[in-house]
mmCIF file of N, CA and C in Angstrom:
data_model
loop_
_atom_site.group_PDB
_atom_site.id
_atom_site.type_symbol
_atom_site.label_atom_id
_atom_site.label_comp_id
_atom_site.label_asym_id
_atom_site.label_seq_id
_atom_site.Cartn_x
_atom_site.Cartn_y
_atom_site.Cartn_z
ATOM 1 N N UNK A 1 171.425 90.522 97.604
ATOM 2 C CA UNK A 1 171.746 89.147 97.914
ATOM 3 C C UNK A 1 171.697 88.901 99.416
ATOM 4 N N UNK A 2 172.123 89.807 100.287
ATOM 5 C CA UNK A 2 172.000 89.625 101.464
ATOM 6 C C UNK A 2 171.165 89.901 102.101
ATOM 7 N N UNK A 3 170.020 90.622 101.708
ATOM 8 C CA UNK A 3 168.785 90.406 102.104
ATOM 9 C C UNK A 3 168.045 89.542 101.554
ATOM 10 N N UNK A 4 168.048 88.593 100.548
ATOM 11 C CA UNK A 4 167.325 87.335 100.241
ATOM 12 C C UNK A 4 168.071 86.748 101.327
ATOM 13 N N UNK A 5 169.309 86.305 101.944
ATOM 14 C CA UNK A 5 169.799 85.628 102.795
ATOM 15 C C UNK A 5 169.122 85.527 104.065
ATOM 16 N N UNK A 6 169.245 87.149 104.619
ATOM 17 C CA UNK A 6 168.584 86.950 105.853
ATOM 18 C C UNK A 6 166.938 86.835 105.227
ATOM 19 N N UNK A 7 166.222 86.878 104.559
ATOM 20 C CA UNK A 7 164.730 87.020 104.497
ATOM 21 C C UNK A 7 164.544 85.567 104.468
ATOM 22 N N UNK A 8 165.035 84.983 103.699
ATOM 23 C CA UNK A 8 164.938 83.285 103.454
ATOM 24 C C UNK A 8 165.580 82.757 105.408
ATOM 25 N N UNK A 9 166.668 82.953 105.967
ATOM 26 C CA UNK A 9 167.112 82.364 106.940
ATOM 27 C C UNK A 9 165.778 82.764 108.452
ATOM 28 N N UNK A 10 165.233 84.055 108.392
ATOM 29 C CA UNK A 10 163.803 84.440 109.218
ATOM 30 C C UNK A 10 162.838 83.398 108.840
ATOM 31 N N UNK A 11 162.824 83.347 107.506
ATOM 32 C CA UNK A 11 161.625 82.756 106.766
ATOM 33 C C UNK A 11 161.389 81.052 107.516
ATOM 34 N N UNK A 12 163.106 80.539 107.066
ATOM 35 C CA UNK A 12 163.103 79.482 107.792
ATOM 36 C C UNK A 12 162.913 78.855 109.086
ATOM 37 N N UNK A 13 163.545 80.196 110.006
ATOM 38 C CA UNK A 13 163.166 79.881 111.502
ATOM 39 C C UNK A 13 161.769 79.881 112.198
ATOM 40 N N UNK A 14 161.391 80.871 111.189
ATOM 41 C CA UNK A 14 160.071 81.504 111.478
ATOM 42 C C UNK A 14 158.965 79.738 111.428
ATOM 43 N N UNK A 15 158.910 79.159 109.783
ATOM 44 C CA UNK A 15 158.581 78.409 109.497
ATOM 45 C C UNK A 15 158.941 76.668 110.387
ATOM 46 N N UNK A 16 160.394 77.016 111.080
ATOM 47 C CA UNK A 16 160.602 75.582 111.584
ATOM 48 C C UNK A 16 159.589 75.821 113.323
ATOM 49 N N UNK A 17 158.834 76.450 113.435
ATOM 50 C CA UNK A 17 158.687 76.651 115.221
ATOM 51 C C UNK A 17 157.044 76.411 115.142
ATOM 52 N N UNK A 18 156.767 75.913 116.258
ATOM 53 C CA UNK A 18 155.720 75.393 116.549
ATOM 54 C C UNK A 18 154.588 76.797 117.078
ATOM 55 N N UNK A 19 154.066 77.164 116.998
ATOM 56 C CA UNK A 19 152.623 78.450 117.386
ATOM 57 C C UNK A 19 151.646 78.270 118.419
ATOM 58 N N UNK A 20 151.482 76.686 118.309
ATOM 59 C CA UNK A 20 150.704 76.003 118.995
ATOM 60 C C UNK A 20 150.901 76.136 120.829
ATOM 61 N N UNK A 21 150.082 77.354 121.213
ATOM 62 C CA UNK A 21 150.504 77.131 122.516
ATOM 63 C C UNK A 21 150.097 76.409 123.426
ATOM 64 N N UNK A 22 149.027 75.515 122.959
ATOM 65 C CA UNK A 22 148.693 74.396 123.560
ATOM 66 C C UNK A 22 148.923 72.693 122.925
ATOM 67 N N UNK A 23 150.036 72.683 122.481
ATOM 68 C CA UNK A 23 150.030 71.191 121.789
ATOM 69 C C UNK A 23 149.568 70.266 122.331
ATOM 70 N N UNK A 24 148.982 69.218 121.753
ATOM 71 C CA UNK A 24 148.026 68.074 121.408
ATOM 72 C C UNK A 24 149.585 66.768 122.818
ATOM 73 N N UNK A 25 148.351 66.912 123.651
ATOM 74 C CA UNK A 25 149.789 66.344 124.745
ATOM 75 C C UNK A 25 149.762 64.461 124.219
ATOM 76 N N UNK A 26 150.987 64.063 124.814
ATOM 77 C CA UNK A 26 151.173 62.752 124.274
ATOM 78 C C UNK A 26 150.730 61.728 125.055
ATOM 79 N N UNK A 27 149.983 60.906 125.339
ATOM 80 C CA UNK A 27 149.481 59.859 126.176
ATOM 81 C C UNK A 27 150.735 59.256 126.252
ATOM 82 N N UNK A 28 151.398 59.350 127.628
ATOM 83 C CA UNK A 28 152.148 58.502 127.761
ATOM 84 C C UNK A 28 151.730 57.720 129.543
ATOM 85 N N UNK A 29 150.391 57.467 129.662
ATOM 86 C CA UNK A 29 150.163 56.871 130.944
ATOM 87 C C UNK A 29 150.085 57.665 131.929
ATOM 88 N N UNK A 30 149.626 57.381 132.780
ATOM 89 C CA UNK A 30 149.281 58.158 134.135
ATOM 90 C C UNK A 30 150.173 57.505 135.634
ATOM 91 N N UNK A 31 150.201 58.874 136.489
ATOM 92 C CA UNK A 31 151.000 58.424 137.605
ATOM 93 C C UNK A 31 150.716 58.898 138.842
ATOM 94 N N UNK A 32 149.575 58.201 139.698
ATOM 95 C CA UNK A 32 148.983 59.040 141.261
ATOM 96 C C UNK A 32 150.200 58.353 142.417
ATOM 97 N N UNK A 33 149.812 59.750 142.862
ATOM 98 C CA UNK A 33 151.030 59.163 144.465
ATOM 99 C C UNK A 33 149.813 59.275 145.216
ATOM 100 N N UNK A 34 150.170 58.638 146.229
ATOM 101 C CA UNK A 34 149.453 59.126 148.003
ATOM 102 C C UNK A 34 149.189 60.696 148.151
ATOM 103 N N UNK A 35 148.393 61.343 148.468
ATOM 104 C CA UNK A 35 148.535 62.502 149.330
ATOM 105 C C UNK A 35 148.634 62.411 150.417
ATOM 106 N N UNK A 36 147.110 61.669 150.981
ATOM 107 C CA UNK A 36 146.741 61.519 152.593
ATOM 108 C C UNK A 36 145.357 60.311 152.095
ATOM 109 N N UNK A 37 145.410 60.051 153.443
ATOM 110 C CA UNK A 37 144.362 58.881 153.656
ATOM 111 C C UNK A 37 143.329 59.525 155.073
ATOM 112 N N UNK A 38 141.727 59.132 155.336
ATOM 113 C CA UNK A 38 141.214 59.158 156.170
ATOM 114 C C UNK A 38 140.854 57.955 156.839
ATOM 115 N N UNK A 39 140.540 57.846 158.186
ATOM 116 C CA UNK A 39 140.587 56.931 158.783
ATOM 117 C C UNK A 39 139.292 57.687 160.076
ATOM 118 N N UNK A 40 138.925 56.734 160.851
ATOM 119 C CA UNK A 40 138.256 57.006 162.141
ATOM 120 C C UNK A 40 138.906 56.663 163.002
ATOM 121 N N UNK A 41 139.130 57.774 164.112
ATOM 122 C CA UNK A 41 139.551 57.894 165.074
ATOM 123 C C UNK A 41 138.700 58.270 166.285
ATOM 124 N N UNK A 42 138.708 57.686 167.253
ATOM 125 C CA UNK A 42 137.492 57.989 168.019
ATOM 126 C C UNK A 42 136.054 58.889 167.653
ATOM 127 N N UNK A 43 135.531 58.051 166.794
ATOM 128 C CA UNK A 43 134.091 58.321 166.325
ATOM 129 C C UNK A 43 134.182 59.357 165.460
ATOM 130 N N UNK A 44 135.501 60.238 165.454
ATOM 131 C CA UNK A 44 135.460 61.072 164.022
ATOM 132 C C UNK A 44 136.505 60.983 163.434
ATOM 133 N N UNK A 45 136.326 61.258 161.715
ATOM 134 C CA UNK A 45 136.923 60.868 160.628
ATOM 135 C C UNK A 45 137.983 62.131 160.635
ATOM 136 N N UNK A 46 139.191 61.414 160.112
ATOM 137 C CA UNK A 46 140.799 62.504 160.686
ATOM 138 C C UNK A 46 141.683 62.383 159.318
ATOM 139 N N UNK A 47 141.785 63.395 158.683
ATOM 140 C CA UNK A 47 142.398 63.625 157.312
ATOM 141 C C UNK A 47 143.881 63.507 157.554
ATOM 142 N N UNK A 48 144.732 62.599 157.087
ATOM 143 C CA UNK A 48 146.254 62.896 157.414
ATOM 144 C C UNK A 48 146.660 63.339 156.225
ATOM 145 N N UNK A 49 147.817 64.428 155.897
ATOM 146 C CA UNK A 49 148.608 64.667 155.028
ATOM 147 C C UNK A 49 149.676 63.946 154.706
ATOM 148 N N UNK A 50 150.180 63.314 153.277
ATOM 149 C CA UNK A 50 150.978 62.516 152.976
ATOM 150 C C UNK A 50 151.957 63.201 152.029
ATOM 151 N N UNK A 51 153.259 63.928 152.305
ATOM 152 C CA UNK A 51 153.850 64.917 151.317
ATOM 153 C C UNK A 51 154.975 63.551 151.013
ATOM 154 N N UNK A 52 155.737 62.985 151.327
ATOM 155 C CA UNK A 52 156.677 62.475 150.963
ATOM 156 C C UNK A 52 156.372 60.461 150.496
ATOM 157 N N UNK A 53 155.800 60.311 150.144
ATOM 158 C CA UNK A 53 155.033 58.970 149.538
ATOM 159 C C UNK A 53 155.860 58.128 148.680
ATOM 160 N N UNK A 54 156.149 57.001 149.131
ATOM 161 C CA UNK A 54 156.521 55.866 148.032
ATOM 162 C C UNK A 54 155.653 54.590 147.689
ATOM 163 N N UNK A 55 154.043 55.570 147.956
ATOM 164 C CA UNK A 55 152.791 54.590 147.317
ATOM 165 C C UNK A 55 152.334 55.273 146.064
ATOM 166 N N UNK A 56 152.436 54.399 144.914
ATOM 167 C CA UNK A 56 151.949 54.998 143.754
ATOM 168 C C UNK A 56 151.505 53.975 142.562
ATOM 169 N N UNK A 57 150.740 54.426 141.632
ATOM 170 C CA UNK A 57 150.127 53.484 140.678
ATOM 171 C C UNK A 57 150.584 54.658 139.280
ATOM 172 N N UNK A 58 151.537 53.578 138.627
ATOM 173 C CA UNK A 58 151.841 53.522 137.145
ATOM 174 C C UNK A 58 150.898 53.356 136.478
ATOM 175 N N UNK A 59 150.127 54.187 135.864
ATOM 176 C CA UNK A 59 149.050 53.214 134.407
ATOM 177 C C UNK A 59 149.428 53.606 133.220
ATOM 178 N N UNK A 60 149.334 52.660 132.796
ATOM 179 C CA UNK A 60 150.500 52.441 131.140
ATOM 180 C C UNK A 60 148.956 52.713 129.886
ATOM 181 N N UNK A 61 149.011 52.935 128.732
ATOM 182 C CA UNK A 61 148.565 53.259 127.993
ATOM 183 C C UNK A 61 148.108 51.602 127.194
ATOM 184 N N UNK A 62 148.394 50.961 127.587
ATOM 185 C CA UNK A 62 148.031 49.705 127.008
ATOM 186 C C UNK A 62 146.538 49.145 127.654
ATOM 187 N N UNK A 63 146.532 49.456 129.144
ATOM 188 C CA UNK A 63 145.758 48.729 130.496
ATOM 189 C C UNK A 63 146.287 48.455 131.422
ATOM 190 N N UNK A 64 147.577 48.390 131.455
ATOM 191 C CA UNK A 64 147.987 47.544 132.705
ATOM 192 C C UNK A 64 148.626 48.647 133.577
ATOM 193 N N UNK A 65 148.839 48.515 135.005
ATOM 194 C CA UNK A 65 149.341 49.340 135.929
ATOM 195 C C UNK A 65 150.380 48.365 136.743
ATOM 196 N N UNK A 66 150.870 49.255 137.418
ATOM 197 C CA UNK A 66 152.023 48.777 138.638
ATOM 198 C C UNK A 66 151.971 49.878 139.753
ATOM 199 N N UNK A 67 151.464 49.061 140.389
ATOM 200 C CA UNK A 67 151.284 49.773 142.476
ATOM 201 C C UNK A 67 152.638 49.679 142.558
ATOM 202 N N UNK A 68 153.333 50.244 143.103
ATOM 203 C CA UNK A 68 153.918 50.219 144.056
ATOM 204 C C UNK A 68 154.155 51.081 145.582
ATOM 205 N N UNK A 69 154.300 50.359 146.253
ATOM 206 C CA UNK A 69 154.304 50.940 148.049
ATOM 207 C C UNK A 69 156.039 50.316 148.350
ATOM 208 N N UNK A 70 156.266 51.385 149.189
ATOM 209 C CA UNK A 70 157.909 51.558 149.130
ATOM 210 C C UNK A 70 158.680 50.590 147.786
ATOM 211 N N UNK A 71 159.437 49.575 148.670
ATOM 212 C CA UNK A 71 160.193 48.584 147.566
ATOM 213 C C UNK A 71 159.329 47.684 146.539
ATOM 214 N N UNK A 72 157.887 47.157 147.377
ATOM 215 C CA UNK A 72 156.960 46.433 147.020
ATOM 216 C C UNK A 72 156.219 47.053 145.793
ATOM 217 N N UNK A 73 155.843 45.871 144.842
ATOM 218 C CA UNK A 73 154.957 46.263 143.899
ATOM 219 C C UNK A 73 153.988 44.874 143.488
ATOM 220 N N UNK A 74 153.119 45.424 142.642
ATOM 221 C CA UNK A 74 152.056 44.327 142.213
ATOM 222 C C UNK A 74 151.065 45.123 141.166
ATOM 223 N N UNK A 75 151.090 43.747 140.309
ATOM 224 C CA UNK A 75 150.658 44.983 139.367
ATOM 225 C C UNK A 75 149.275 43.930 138.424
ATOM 226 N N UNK A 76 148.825 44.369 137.285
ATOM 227 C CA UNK A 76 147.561 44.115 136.800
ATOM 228 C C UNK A 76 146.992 44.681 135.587
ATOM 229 N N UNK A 77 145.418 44.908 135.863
ATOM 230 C CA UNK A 77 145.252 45.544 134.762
ATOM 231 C C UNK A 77 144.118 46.646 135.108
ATOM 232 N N UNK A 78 143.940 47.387 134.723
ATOM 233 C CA UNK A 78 142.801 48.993 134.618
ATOM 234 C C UNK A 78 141.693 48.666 133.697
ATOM 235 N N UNK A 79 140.768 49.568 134.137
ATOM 236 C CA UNK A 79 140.261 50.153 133.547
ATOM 237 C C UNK A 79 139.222 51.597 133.743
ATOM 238 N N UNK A 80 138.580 52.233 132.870
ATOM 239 C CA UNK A 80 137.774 52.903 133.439
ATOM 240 C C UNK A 80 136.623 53.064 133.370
ATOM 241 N N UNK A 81 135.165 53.681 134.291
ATOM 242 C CA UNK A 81 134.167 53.529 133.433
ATOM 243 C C UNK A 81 133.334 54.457 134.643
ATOM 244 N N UNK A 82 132.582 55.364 133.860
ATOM 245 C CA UNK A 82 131.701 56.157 134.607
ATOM 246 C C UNK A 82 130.069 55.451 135.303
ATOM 247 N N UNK A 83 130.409 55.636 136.582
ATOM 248 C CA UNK A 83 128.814 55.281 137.473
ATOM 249 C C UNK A 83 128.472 56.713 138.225
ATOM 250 N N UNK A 84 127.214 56.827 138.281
ATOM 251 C CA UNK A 84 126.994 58.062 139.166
ATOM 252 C C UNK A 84 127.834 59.085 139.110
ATOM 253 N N UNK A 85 127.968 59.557 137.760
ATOM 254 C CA UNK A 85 128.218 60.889 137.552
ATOM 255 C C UNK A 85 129.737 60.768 137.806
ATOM 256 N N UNK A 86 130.293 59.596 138.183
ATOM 257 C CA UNK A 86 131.622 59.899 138.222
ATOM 258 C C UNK A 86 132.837 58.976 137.489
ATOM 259 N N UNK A 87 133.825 59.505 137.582
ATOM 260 C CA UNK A 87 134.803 58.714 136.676
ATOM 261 C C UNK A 87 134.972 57.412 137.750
ATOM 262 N N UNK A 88 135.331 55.821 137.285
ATOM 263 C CA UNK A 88 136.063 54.823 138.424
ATOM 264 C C UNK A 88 136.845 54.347 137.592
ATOM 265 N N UNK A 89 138.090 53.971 138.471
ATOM 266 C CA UNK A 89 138.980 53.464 137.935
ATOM 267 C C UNK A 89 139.095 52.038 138.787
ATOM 268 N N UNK A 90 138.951 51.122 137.794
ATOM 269 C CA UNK A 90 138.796 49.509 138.527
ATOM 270 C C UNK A 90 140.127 48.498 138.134
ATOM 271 N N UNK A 91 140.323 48.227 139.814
ATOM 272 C CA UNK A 91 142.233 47.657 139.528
ATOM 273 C C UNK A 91 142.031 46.459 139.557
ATOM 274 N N UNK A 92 142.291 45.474 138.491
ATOM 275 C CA UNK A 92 142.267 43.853 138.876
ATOM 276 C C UNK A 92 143.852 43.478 138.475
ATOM 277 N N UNK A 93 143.818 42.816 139.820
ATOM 278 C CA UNK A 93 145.285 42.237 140.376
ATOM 279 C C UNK A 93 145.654 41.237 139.747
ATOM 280 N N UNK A 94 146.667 40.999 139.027
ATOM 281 C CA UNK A 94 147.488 39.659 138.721
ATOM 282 C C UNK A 94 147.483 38.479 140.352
ATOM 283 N N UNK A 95 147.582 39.451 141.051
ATOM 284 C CA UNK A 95 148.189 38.463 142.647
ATOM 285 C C UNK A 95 146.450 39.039 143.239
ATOM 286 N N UNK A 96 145.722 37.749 143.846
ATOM 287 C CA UNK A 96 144.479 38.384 144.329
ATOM 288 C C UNK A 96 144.577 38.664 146.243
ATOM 289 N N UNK A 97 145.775 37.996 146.415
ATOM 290 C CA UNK A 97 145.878 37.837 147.961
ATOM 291 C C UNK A 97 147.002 38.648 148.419
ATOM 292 N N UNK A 98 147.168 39.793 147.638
ATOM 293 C CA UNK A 98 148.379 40.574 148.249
ATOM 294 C C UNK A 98 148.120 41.123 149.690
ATOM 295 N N UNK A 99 148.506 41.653 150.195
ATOM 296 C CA UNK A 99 148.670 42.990 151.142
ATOM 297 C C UNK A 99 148.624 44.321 151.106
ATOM 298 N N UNK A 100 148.701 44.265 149.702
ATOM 299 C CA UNK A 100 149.490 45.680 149.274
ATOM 300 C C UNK A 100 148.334 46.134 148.314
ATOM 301 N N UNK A 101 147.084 44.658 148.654
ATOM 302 C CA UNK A 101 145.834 45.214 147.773
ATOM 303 C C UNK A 101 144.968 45.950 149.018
ATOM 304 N N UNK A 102 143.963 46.807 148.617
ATOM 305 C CA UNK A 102 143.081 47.632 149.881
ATOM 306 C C UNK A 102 141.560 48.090 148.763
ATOM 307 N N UNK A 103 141.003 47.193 150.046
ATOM 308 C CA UNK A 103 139.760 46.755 149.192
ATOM 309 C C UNK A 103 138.779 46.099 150.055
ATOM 310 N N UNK A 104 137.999 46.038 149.671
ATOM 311 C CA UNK A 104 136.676 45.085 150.423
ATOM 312 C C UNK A 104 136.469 43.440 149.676
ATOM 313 N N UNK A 105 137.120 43.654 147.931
ATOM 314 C CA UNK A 105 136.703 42.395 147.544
ATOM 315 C C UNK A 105 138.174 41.643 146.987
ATOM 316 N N UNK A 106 138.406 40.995 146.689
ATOM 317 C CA UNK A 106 139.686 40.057 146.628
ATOM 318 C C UNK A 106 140.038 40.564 145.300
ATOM 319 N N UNK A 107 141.274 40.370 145.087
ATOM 320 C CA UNK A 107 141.984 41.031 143.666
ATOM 321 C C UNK A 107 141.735 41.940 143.176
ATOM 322 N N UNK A 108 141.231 42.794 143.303
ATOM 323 C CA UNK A 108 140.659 43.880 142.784
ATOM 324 C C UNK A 108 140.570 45.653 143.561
ATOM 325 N N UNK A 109 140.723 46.972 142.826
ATOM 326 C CA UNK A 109 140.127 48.072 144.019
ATOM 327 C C UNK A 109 139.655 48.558 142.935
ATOM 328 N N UNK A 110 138.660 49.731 142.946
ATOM 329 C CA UNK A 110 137.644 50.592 143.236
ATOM 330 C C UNK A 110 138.027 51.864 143.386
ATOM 331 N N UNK A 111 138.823 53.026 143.219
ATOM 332 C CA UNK A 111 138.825 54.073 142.947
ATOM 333 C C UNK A 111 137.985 55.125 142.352
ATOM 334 N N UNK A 112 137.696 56.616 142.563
ATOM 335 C CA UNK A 112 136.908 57.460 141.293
ATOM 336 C C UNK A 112 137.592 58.551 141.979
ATOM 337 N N UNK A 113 137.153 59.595 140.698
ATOM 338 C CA UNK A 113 137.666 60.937 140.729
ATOM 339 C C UNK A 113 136.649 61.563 141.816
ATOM 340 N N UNK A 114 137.478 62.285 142.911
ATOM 341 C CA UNK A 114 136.750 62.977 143.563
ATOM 342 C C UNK A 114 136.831 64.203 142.615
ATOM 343 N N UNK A 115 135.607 65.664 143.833
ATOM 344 C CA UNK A 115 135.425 67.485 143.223
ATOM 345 C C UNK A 115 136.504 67.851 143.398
ATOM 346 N N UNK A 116 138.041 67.504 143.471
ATOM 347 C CA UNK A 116 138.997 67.783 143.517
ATOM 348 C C UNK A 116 140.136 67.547 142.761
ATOM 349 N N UNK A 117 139.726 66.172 142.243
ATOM 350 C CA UNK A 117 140.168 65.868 141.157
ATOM 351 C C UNK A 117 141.652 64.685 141.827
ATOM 352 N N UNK A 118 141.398 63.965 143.076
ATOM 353 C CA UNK A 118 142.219 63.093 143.490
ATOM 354 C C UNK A 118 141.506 62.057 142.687
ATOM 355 N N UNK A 119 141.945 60.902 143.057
ATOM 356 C CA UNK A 119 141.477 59.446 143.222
ATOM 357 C C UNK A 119 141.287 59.366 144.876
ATOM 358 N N UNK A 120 140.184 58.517 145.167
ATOM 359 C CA UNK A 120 139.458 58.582 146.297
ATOM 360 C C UNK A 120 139.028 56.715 145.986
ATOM 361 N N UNK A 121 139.563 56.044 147.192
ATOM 362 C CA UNK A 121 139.411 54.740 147.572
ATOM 363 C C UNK A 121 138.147 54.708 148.332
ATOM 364 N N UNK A 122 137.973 53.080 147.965
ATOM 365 C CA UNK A 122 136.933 52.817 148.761
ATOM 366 C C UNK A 122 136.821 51.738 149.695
ATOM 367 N N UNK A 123 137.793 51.479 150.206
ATOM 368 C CA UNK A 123 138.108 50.751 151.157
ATOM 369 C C UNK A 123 137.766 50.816 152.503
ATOM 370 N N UNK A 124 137.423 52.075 152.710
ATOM 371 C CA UNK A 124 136.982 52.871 153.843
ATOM 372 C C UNK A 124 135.107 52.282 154.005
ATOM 373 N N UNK A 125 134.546 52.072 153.252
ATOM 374 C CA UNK A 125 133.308 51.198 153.176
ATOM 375 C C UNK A 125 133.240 49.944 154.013
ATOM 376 N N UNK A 126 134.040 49.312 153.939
ATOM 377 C CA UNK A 126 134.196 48.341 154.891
ATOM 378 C C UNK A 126 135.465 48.237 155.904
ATOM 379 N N UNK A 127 135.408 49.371 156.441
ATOM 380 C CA UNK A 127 136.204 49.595 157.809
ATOM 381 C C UNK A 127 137.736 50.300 157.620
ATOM 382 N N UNK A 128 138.124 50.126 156.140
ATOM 383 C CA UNK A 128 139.678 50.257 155.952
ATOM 384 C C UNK A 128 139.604 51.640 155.909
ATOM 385 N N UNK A 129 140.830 52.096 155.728
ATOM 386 C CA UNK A 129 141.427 53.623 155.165
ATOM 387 C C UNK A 129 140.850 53.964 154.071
ATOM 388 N N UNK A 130 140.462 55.077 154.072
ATOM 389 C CA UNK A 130 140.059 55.557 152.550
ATOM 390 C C UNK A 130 141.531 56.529 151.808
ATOM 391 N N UNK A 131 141.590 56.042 151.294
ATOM 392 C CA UNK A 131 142.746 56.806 150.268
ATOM 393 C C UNK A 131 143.053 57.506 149.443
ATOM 394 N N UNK A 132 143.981 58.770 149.404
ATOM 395 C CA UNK A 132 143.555 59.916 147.937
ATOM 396 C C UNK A 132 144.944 59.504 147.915
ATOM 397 N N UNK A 133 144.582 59.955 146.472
ATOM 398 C CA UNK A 133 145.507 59.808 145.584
ATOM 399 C C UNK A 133 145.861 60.792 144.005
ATOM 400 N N UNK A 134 147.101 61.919 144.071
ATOM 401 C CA UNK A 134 146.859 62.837 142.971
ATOM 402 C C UNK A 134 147.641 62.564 141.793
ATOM 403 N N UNK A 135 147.329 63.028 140.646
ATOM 404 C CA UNK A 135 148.031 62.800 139.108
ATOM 405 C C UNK A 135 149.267 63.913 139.405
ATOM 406 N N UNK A 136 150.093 63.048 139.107
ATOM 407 C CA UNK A 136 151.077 63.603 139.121
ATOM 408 C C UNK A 136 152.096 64.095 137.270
#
């Protein structure tokens, strides 16, 4: 009797546990911070490191995202779509005249996956900061 006990109580534990050492992960949205941004500085381009960041983009599993930079936020909708071999991620703004947008064209940015696997802005095309950005 007491070995049907313990054989059935193994049996059970054995049977309640997952094996799977890679489970099937849950889409619950994506979340890039700042790393660093490049910029030109006297005629050459100067990588800054960004460890402590309160610039980041929420993307929710529906479409929509939320920037936020320190207290400030603004938010919209995503999407994604491969050009030239690479992933882009295209932000259109609820607000088209923010500040807190960085871009060349109004309401909207332009992101793709860099060989590193940041997000890489393109703002830097027309004079601005170019911006990375990692999944966190």
């Amino acid at each position: 009797m007491q070995r049907s006990l313990i054989f059935s109580l193994i049996a059970l534990i054995a049977f309640s546990c997952d094996f799977n050492d890679q489970p099937e992960p849950k889409d619950q949205g994506q979340t890039w911070n700042l790393v660093g941004y490049q910029e030109m500085k006297d005629g050459k381009l100067e990588y800054t490191s960004v460890s402590d960041s309160t610039f980041s983009y929420s993307l929710r599993t529906d479409g929509t995202f939320v920037k936020k930079v320190g207290k400030y936020t603004v938010d919209g909708t995503y999407e994604t779509m491969n050009a030239d071999n690479l992933t882009h991620y295209i932000f259109q703004f609820n607000t088209s005249n923010s500040v807190l947008i960085h871009s060349c064209e109004e309401g909207m940015e332009d992101y793709f996956v860099n060989s590193q696997g940041e997000l890489a802005g393109t703002w830097d095309s027309c004079n601005g900061v170019k911006l990375f950005l990692d999944r966190q």
